[in-house]
Coordinates of C-alpha atoms in Angstrom, one line a residue:
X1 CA 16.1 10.6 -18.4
X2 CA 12.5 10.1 -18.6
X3 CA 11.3 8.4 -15.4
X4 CA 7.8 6.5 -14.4
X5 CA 6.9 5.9 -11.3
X6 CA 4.6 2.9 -9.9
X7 CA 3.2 2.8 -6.3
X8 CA 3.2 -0.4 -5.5
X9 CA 3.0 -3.3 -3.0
X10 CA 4.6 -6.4 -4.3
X11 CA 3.5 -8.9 -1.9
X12 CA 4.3 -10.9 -3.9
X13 CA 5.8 -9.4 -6.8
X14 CA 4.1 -11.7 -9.9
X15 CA 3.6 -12.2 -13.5
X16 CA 0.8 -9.4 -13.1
X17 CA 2.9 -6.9 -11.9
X18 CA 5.7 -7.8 -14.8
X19 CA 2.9 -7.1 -17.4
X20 CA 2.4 -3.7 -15.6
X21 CA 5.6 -2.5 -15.7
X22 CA 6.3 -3.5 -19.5
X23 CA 3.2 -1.3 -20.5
X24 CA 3.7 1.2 -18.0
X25 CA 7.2 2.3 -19.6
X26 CA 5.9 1.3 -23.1
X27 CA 2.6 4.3 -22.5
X28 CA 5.0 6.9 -20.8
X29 CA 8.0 5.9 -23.0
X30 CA 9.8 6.0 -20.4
X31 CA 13.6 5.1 -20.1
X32 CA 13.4 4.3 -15.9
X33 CA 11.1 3.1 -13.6
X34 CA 11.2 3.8 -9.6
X35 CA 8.5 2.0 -7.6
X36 CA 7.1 3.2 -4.3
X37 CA 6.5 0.5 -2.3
X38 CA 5.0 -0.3 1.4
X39 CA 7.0 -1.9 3.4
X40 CA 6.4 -3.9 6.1
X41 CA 2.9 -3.2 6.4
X42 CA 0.4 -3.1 3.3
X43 CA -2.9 -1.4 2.5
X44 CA -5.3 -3.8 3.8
X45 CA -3.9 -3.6 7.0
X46 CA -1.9 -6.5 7.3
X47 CA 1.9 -7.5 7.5
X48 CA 3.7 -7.6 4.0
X49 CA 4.0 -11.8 3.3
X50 CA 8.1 -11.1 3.4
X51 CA 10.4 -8.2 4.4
X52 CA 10.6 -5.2 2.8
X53 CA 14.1 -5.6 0.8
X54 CA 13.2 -9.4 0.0
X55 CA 10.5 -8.2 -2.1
X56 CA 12.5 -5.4 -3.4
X57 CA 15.4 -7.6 -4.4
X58 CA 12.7 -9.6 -6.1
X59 CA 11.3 -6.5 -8.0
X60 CA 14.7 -5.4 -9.3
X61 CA 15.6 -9.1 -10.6
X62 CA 12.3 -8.9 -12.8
X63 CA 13.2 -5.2 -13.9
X64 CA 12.4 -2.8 -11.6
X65 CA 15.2 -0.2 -11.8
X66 CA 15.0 1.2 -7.9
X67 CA 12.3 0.8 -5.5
X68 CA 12.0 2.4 -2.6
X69 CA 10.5 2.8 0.9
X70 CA 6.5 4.2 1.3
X71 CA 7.0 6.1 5.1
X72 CA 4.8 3.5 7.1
X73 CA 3.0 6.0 8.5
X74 CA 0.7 5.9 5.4
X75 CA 0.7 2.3 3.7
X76 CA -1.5 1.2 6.0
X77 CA -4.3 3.6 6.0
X78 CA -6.9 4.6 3.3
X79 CA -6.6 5.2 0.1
X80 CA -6.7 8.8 0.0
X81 CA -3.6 8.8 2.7
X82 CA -2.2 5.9 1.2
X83 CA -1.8 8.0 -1.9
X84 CA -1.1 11.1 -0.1
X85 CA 2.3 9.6 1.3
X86 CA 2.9 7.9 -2.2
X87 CA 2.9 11.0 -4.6
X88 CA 4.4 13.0 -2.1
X89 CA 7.5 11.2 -2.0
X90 CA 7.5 11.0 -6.1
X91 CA 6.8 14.9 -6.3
X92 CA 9.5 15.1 -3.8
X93 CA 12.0 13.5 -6.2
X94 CA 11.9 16.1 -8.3
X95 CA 12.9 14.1 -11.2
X96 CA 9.9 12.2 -11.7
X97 CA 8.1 12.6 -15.2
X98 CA 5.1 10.3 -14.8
X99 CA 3.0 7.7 -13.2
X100 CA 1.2 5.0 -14.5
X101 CA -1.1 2.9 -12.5
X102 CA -3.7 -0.1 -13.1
X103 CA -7.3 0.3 -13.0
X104 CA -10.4 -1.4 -13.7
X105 CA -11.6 1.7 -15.5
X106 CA -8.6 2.0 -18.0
X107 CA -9.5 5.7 -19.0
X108 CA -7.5 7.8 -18.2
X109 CA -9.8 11.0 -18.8
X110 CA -12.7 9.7 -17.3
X111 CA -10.7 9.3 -13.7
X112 CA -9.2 12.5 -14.0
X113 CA -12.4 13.9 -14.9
X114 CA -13.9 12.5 -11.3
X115 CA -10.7 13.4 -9.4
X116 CA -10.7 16.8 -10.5
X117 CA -14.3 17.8 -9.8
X118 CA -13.5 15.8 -6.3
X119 CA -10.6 17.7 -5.8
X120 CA -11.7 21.8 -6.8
X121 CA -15.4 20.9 -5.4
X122 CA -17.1 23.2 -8.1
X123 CA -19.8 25.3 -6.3
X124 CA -22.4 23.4 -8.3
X125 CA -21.7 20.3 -7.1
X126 CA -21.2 21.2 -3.3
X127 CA -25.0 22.2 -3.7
X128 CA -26.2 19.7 -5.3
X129 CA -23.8 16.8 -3.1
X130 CA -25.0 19.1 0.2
X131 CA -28.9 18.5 -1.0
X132 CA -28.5 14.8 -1.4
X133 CA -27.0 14.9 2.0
X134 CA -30.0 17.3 3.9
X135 CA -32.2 13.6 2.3
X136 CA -30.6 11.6 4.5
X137 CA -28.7 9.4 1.8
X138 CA -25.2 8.1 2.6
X139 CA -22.0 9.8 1.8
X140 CA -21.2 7.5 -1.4
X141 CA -24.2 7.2 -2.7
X142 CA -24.9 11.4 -2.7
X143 CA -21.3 11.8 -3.7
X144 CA -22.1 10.0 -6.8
X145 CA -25.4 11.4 -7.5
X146 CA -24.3 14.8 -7.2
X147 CA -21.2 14.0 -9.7
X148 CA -23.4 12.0 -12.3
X149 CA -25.8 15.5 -12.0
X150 CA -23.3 18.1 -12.4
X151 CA -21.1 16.4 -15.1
X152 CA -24.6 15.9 -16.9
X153 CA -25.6 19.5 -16.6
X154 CA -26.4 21.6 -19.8
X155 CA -23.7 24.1 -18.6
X156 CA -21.0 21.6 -18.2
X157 CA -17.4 22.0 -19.4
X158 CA -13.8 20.7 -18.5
X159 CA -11.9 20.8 -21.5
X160 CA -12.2 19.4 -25.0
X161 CA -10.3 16.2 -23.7
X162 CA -13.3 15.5 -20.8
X163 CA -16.3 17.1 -22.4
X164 CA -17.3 14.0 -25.0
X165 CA -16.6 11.3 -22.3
X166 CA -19.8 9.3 -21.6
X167 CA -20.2 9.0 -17.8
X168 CA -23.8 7.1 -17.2
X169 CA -24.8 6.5 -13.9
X170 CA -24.3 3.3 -13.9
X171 CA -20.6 3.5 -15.3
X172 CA -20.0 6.0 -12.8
X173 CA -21.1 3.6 -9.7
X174 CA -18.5 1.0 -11.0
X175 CA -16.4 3.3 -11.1
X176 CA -16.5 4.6 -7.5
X177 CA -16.7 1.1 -6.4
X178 CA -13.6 -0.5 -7.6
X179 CA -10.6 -0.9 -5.7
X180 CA -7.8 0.3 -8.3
X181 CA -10.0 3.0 -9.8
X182 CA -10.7 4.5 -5.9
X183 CA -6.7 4.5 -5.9
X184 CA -5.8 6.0 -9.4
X185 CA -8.6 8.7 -8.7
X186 CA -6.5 9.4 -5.3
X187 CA -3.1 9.8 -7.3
X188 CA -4.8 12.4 -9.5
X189 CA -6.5 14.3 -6.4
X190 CA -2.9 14.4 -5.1
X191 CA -1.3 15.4 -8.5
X192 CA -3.4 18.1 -8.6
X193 CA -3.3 19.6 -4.9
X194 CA 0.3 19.1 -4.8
X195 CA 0.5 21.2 -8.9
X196 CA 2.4 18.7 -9.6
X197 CA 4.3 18.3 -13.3
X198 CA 3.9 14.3 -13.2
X199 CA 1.3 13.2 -15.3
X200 CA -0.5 10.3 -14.9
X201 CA -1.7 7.7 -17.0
X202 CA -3.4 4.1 -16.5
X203 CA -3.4 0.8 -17.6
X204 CA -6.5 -1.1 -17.8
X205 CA -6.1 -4.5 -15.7
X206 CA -6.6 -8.0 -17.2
X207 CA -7.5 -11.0 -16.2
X208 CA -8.1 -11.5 -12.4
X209 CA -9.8 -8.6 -9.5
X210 CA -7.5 -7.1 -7.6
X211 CA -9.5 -8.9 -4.5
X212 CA -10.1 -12.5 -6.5
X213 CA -8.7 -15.8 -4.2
X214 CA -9.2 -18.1 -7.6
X215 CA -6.3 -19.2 -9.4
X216 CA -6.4 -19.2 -13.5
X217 CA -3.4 -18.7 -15.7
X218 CA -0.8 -17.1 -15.6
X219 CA -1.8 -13.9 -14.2
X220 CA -3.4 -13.7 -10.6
X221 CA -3.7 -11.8 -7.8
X222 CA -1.7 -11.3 -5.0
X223 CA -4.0 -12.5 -2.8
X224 CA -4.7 -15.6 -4.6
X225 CA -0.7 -16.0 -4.4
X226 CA -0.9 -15.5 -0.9
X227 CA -4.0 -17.2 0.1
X228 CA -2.4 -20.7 -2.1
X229 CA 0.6 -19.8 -0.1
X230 CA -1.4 -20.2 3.4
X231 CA -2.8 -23.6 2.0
X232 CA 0.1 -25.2 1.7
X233 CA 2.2 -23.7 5.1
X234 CA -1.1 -24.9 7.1
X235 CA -1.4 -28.0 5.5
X236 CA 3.0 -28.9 6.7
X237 CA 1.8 -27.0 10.3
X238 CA 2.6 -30.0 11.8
X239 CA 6.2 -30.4 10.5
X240 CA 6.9 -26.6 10.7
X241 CA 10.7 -27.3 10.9
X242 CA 11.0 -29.4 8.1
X243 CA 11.7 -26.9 5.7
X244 CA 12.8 -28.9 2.8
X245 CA 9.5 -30.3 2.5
X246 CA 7.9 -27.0 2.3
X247 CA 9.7 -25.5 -0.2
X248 CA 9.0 -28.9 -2.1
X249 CA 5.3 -28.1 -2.1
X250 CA 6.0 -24.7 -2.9
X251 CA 8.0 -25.7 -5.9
X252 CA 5.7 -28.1 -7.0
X253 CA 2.3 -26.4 -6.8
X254 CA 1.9 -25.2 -10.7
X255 CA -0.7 -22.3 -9.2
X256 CA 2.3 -20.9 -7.6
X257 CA 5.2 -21.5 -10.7
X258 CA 2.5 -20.5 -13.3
X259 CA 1.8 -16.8 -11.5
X260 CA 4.9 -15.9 -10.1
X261 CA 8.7 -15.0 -11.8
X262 CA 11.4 -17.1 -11.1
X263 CA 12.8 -13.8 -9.0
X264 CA 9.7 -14.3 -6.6
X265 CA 10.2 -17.8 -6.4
X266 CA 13.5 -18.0 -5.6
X267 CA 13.1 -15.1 -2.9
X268 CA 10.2 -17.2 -1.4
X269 CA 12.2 -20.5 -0.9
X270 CA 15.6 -18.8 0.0
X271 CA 13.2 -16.9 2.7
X272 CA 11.5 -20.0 4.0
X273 CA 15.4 -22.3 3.6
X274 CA 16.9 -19.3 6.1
X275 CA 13.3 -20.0 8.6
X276 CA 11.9 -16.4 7.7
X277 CA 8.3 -18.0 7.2
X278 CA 5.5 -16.2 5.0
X279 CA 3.9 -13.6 7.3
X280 CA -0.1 -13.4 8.1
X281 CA -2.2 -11.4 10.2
X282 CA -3.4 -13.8 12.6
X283 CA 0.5 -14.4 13.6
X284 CA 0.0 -11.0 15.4
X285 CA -3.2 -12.1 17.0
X286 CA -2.0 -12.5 20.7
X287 CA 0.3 -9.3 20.6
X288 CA -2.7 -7.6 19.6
X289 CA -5.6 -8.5 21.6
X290 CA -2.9 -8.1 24.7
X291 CA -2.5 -4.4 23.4
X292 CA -6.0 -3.8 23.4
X293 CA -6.9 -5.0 26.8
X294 CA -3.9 -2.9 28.1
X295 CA -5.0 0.0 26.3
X296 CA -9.0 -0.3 26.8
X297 CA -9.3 3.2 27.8
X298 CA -7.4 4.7 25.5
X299 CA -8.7 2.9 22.5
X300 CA -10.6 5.8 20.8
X301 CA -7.6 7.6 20.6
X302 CA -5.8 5.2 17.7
X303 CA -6.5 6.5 13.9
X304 CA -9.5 5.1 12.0
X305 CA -11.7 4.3 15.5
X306 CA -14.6 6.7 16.9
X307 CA -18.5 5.7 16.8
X308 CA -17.7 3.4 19.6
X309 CA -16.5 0.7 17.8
X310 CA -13.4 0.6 20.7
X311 CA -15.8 -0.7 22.8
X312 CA -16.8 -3.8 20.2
X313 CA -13.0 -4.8 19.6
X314 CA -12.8 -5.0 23.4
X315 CA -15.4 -7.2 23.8
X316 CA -14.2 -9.0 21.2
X317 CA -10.5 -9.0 22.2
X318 CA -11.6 -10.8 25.5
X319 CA -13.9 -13.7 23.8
X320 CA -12.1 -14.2 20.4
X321 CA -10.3 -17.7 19.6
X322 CA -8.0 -16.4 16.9
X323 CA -7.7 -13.3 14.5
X324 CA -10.9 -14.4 12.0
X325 CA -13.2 -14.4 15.1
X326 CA -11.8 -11.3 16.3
X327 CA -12.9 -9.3 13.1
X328 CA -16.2 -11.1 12.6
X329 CA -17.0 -9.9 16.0
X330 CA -16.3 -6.3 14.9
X331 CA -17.7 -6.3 11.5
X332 CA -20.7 -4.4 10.6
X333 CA -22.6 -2.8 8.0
X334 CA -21.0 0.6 9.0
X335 CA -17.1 -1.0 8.8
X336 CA -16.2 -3.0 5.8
X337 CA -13.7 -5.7 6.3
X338 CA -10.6 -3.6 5.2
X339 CA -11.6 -1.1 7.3
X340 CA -11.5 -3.0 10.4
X341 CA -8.2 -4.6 9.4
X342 CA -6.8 -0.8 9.6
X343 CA -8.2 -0.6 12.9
X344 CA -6.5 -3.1 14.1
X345 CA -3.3 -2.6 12.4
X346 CA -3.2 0.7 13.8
X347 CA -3.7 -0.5 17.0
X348 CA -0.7 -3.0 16.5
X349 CA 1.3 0.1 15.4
X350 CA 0.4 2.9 18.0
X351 CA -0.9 4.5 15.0
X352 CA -2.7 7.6 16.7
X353 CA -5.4 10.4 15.3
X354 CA -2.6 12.7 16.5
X355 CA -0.2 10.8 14.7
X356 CA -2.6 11.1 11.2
X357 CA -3.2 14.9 11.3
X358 CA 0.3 15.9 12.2
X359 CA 1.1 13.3 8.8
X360 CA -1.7 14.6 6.5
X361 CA 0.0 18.2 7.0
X362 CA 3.4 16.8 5.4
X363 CA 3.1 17.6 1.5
X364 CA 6.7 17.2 1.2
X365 CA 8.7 14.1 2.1
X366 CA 12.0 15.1 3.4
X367 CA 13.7 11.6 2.6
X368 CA 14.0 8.8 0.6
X369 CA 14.6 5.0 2.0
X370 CA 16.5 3.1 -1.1
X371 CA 15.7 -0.3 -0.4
X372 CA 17.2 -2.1 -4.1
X373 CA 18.6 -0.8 -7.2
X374 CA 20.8 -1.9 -10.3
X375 CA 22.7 0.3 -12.7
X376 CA 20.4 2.2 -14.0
X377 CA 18.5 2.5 -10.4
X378 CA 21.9 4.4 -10.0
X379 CA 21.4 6.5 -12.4
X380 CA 18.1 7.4 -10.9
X381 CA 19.7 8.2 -7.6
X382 CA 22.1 10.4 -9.3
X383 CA 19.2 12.7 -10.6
X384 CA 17.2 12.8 -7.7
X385 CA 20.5 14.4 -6.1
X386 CA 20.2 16.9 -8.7
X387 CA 16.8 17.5 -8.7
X388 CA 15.8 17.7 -5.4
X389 CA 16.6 18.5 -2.0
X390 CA 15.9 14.8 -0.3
X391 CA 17.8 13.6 1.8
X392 CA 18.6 10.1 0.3
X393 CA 19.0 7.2 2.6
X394 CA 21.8 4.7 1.6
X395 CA 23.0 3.9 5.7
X396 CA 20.7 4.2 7.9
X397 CA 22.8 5.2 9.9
X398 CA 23.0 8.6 9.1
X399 CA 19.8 9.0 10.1
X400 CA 20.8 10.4 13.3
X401 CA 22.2 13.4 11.6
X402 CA 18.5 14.6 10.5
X403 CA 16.5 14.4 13.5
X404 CA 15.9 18.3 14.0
X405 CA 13.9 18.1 11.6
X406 CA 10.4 17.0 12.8
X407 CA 8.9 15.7 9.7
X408 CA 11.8 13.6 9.8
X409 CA 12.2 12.8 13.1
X410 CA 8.3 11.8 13.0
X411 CA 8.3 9.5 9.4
X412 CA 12.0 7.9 10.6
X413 CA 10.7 6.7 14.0
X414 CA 7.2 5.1 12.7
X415 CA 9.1 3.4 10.0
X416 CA 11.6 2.1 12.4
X417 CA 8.9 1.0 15.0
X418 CA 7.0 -0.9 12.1
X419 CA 10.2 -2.9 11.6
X420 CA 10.9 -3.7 15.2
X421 CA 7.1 -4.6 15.3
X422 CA 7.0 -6.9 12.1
X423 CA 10.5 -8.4 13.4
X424 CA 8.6 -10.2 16.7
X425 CA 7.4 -12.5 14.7
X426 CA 9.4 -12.4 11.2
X427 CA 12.5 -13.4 13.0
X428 CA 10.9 -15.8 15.5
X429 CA 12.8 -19.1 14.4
X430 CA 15.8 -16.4 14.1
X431 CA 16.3 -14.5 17.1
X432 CA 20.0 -15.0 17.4
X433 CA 20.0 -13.1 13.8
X434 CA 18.2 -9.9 15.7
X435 CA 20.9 -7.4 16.6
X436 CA 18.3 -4.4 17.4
X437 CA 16.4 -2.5 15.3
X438 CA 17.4 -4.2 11.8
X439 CA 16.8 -0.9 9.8
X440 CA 20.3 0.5 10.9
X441 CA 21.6 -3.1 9.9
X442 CA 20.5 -4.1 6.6
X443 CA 21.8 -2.2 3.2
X444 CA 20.1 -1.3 0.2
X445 CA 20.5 -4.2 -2.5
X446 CA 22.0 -3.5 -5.5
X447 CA 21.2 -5.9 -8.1
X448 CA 24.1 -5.9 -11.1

């Protein structure tokens, strides 16, 4: 069987991600597709809009064949860890053949071209990226410099397939400055530290940025999704408990219908019918600025925060009226947005620098969290049992039986605390639902 593989967020899965899956097994051939997906907590920093086997089931229904579980410890952190954790668990597999991912850059050559000079550091380029540096220029900027110099150089050569590609400066900064190309270089870096077989290949992506809040066609972002989402829950805030006329609006907004499949749809208003609400960052905003005054001296110590930036977000904690305040307070030309979101997030999560290294030093992920299939999802399972040595998680259960080994011991529990964390508030109009940690409660979904 010859299987793709797509890291992923789905949050929501929409029409965007449908056309990425169709080209995705039309460029790899590929007979299978398994997507790695975050689960309660994204990239950004920020809790997933539903739970994690929602948008699973949702996946599957529009032709996903098994998605499973990203360890939490890494969907919420930077792209290089994010990807760390990601092709880790597909190397892990052993039965993977590919992965294809979006990218503004839609080259496939060109990005593994950057990630492997980025990975192997050629002497040449340490020199010159090390001058740059002695001149006082930023990281990024000398990092790109000192590529754009050394693939340049008369002496140059990678290969027939990378020695004709045109790199000019200035195609080389947008490179290194957009989100999905930052990512797919990652993947590579990772493909090749690991020596992995799984060969990667990229889509370029159409219509709207990755980070665009406008809605237009058929195809939009998941922000956009989420942000027209917000809209409409704030604008019923006052009759939170009417639900029918909520999923009404939902039904009825064409921005919505026109970007999303009927899967997603139906998962959304199902969600919202049983009173699990669309989840947003700011709903964490009093759990969070109560951790951080309880924890002002020990602050420094989560992942992600050093230059004293602890000391801002306590200020901040103390002063700020809601979650938006609280990171305008923060922000500053040395954090970007996203990266203060992670800051946070880690905070939320107990996310320690202790936690990171000892996570960074795990090249091989020692299980696999199915969270939906169908048949030939099955089928998948079936040669990842041959392939591999995983330990593949159907009841959680049996969990318990793996704990001696640290690496699981360590992913299992973060994952498990991320649920319990997300729960406070997912299940807030549903607490007679809760019956303790809901991972050891809730079975994969298998979609016929």
């Amino acid at each position: 069987m010859n299987i793709t593989g797509l890291i992923v967020e789905y949050n929501p899965f929409h029409n965007g991600h449908i056309y990425h899956l169709q080209k995705s097994l039309e460029k790899t051939n590929a007979d299978a597709s398994i997507a790695v997906m975050s689960g309660n907590f994204i990239q950004r920093g920020e809790p997933a809009l539903f739970d994690k086997f929602s948008r699973a089931k949702a996946a599957v229904e529009s032709g996903v064949d098994l998605v499973v579980e990203l360890p939490s410890i890494y969907s919420s952190q930077s792209a290089e860890l994010f990807a760390k954790g990601s092709v880790a668990l597909l190397n892990s597999l052993g039965c993977v053949n590919s992965i294809c991912f979006g990218s503004e850059e839609g080259n496939i050559n060109a990005l593994y071209l950057i990630a492997s000079i980025l990975c192997l550091e050629p002497q040449e380029f340490k020199e010159k990226l090390s001058s740059y540096l002695s001149e006082g220029m930023l990281f990024p900027t000398a990092r790109n410099k000192a590529l754009f110099d050394y693939i340049n150089s008369p002496d140059f050569s990678f290969g027939d397939n990378f020695n004709n590609i045109d790199l000019s400066e200035e195609r080389l900064n947008d490179i290194l400055s957009s989100s999905n190309n930052i990512l797919g270089i990652e993947y590579i870096k990772q493909l090749i530290s690991l020596k992995s077989e799984i060969k990667p290949f990229t889509i370029g992506r159409i219509h709207s940025e990755y980070n665009s809040e406008e809605i237009s066609g058929n195809i939009n972002s998941a922000t956009a999704v989420r942000k027209k989402l917000y809209e409409i829950i704030s604008s019923k805030e006052n009759n939170s408990s009417d639900f029918d006329e909520l999923i009404k609006s939902i039904q009825t907004s064409t921005d919505i219908t026109n970007s999303i499949p009927e899967s997603t749809l139906n998962m959304i208003t199902s969600n919202i019918e049983k009173g699990f609400l669309p989840m947003y960052p700011e709903y964490f905003f009093e759990t969070l600025i109560t951790t951080i005054i309880r924890d002002k001296k020990n602050l420094e110590s989560y992942f992600d925060i050093s230059e004293g930036i602890e000391n801002k977000i306590f200020k901040a904690a103390l002063v700020a009226k809601d979650y938006n305040e609280l990171l305008n307070l923060v922000k500053s030309k040395r954090y970007t947005m996203t990266r203060i979101k992670r800051c946070l997030n880690n905070i939320l999560l107990g996310v320690t620098k202790e936690d990171m290294e000892f996570a960074k030093k795990i090249d091989t992920i020692p299980y696999v969290r199915i969270l939906a299939f169908n048949s030939k999802g099955r089928e998948i399972i079936r040669e990842i049992k041959k392939s591999s040595e995983i330990k593949i998680i159907n009841k959680f259960s049996e969990v318990e039986h793996f704990m001696d080994d640290k690496n699981f011991k360590f992913l299992i529990e973060n994952d498990i605390k991320c649920t319990d964390i997300y729960n406070t508030i997912y299940y807030k109009k549903n607490r007679p639902l809760l019956k303790g940690s809901m991972d050891y409660f809730i079975k994969p979904i298998y979609i016929r």
